[in-house]
Tab-separated table of C-alpha atoms in Angstrom:
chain	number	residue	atom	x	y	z
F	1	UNK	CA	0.697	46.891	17.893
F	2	UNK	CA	1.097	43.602	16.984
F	3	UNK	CA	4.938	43.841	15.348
F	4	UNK	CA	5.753	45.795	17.675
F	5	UNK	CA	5.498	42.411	21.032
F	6	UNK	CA	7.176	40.084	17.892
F	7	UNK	CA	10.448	39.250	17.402
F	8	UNK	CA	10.497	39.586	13.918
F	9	UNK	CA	8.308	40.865	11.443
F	10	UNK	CA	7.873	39.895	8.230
F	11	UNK	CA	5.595	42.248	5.975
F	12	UNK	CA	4.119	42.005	2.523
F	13	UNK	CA	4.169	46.079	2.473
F	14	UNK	CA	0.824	47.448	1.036
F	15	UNK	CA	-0.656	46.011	-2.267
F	16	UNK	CA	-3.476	47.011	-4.137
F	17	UNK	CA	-6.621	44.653	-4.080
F	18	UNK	CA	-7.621	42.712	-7.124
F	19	UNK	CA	-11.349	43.785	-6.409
F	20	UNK	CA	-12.065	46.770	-8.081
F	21	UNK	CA	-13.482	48.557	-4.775
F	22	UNK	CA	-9.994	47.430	-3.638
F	23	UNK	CA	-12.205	45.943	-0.438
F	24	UNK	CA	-12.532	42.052	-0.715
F	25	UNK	CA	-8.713	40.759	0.247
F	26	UNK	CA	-7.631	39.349	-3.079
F	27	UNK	CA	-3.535	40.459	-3.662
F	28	UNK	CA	-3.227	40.014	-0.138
F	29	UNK	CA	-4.063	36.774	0.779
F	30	UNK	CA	-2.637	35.275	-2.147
F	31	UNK	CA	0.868	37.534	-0.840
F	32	UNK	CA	0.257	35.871	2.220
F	33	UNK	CA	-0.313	32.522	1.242
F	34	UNK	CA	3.195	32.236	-0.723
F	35	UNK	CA	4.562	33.641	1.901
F	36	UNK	CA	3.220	30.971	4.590
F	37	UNK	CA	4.448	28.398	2.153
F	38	UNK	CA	8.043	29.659	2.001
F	39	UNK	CA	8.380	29.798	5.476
F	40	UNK	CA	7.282	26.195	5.543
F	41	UNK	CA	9.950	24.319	2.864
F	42	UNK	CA	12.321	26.610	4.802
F	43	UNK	CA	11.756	24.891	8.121
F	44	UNK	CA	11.364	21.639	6.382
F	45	UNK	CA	15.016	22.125	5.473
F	46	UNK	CA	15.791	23.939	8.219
F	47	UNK	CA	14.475	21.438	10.892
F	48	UNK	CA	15.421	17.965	8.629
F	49	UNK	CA	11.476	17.266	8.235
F	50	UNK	CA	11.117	13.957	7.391
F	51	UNK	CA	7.538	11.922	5.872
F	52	UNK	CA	8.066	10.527	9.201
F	53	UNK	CA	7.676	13.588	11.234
F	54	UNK	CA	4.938	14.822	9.423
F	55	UNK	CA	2.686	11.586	9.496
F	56	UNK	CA	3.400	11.686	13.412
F	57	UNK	CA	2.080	15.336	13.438
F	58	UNK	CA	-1.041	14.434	11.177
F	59	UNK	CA	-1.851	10.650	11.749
F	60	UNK	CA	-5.537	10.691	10.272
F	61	UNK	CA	-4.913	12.567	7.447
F	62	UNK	CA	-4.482	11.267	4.013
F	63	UNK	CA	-1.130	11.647	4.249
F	64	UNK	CA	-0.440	10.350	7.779
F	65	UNK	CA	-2.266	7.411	6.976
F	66	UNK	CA	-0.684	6.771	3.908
F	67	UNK	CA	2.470	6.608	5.750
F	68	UNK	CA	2.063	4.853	9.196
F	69	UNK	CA	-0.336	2.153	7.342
F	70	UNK	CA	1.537	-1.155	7.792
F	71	UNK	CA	0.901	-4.356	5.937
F	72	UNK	CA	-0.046	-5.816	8.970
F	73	UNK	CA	-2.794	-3.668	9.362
F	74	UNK	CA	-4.497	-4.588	6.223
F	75	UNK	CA	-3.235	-8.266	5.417
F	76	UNK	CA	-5.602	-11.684	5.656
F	77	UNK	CA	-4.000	-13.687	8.774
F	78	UNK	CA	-3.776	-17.673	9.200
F	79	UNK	CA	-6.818	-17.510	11.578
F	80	UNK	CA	-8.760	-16.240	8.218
F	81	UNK	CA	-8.732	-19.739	6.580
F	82	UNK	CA	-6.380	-18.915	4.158
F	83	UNK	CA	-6.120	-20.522	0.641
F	84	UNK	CA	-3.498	-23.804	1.141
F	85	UNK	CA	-3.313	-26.730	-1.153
F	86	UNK	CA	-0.738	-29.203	-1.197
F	87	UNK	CA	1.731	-28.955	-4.104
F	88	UNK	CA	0.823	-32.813	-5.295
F	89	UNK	CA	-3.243	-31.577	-5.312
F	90	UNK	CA	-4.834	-31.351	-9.049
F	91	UNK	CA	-5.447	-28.473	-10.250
F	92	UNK	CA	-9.595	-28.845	-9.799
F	93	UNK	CA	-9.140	-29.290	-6.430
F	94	UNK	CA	-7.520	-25.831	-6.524
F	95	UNK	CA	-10.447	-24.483	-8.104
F	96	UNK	CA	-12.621	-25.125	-4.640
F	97	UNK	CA	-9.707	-23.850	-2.576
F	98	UNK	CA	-9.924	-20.690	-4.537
F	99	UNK	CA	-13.265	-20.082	-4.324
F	100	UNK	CA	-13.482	-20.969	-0.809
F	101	UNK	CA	-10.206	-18.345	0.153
F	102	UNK	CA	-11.998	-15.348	-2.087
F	103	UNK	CA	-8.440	-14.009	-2.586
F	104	UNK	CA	-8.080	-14.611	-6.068
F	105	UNK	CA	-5.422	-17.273	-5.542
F	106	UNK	CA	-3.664	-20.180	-3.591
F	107	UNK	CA	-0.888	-20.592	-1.577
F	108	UNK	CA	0.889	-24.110	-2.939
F	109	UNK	CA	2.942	-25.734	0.237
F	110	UNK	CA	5.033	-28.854	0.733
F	111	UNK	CA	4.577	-31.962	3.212
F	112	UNK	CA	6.175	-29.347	5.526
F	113	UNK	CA	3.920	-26.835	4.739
F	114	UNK	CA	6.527	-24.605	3.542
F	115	UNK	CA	5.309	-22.164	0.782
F	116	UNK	CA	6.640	-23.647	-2.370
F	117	UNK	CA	4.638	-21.747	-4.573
F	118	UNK	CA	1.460	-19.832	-5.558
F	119	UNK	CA	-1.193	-20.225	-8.375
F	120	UNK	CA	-3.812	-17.227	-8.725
F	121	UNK	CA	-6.964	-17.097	-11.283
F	122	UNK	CA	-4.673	-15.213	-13.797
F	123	UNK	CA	-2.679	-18.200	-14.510
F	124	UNK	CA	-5.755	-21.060	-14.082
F	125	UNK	CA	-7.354	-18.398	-16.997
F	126	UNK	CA	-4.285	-18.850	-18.978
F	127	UNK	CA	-4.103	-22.526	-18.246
F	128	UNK	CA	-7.630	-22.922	-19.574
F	129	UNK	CA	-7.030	-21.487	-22.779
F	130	UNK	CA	-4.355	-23.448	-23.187
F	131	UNK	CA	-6.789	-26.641	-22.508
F	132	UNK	CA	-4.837	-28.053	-19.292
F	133	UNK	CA	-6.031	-31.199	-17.442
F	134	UNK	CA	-7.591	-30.215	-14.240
F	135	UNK	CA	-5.746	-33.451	-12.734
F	136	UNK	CA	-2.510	-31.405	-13.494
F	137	UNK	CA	-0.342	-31.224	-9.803
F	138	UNK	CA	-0.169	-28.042	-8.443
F	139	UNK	CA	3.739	-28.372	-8.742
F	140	UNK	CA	3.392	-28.555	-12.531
F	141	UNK	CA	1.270	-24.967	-12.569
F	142	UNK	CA	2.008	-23.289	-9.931
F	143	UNK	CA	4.080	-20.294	-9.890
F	144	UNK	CA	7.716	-21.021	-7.882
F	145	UNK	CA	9.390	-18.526	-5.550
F	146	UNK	CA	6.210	-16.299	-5.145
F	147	UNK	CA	7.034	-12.601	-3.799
F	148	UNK	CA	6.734	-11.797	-0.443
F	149	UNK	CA	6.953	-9.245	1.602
F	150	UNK	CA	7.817	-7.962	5.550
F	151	UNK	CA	4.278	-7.183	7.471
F	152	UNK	CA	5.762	-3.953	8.733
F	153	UNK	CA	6.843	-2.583	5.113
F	154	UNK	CA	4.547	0.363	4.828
F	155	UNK	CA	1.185	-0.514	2.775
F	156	UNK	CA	2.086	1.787	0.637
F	157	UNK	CA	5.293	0.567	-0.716
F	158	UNK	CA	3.282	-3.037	-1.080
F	159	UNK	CA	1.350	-1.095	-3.284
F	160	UNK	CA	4.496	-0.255	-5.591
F	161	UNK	CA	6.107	-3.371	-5.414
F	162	UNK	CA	2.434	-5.340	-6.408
F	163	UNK	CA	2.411	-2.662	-9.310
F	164	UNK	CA	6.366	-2.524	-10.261
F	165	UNK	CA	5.368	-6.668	-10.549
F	166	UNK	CA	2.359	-6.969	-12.171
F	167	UNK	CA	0.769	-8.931	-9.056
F	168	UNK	CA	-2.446	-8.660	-7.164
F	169	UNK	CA	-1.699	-10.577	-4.625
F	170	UNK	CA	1.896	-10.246	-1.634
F	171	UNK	CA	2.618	-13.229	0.486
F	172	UNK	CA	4.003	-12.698	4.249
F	173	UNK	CA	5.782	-15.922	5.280
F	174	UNK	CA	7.533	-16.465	8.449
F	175	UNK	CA	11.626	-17.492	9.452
F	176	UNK	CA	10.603	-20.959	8.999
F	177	UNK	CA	9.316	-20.316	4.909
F	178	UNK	CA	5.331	-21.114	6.238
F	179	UNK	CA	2.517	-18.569	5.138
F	180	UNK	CA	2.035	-16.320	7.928
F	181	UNK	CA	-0.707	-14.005	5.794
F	182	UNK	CA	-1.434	-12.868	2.582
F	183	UNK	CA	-2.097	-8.827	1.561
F	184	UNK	CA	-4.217	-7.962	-1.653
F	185	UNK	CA	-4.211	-5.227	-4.283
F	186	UNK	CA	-7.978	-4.647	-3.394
F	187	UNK	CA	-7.219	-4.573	0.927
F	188	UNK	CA	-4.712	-1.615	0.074
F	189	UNK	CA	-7.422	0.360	-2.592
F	190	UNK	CA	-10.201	-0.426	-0.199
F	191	UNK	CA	-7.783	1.331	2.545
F	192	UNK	CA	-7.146	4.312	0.398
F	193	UNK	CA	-3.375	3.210	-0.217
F	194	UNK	CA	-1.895	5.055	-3.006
């Protein structure tokens, strides 16, 4: 009855079941399961369906999320009390700023507040064993030219570009080179970014 009100049929013909008693739908279902997902890469193709279109159609799936999450979804704003020190502070005064920002790092900034730089606790480990003063400026440890990143790149690519660099830790700063926010390895896991 059914193929008979459709358009077009397509049929599997007749196939023997797996299951001895040739009862429990075995050869079938797996028939119709390739078949399902040939018609679906065809209209993928057919229909130019993008990543786009498909997190629009499922937005709370895994998938979905993983592509409409934005950076600023996830990232640490200004009104979070975010890690600053000036770029002329010592070093131990970095070490409260750190602790206090529970981001792993600092964000090193001049007399205009412009970012200027960034120290995290990878390099004040690496400055300990090499036995540096804690008076040392910021300026003379700190890393120059930090990355950073747009808040509307996908979370996702973040992800690749914190992992393609090595980094834990993505700056956002705005037109005017001033720390806008501040995105970490751990806010993307914790969001099931992949």
């Amino acid at each position: 009855m059914l193929p008979r009100a459709a358009d077009i049929v397509l049929t599997l013909g007749h196939s023997q079941e797996a299951c001895p008693l040739n009862l429990a739908p075995t050869s079938s279902t797996t028939a119709t399961l390739a078949l399902g997902d040939a018609l679906a890469v065809a209209l993928v193709h057919a229909r130019n369906f993008t990543s786009e279109d498909f997190a629009l159609s499922h937005p709370a799936g895994a998938l979905g999320r993983q592509l409409l999450t934005r950076v600023e979804d996830l990232m640490h704003t200004k009104s979070e009390d975010l890690p600053l020190i000036h770029q002329q502070a010592p070093l131990q005064q970095a070490l409260f700023t750190m602790s206090a920002g529970r981001l792993g790092m600092t964000v090193v900034t001049d007399d205009s507040d412009k970012v200027v730089g960034v120290f995290t606790d990878g390099d004040l480990r690496r400055g300990l064993e090499k036995g540096i003063d804690l008076q040392t400026p910021m300026n003379e440890v700190m890393v120059s030219n930090p990355r950073h990143i747009s808040k509307t790149m996908r979370a996702s690519d973040a992800l690749s570009v914190m992992n393609e660099n090595g980094i834990s830790q993505l700056l956002i700063i705005d037109d005017e080179d001033r720390l806008e926010a501040v995105i970490t390895v751990h806010d993307l896991l914790q969001a099931g970014v992949k």
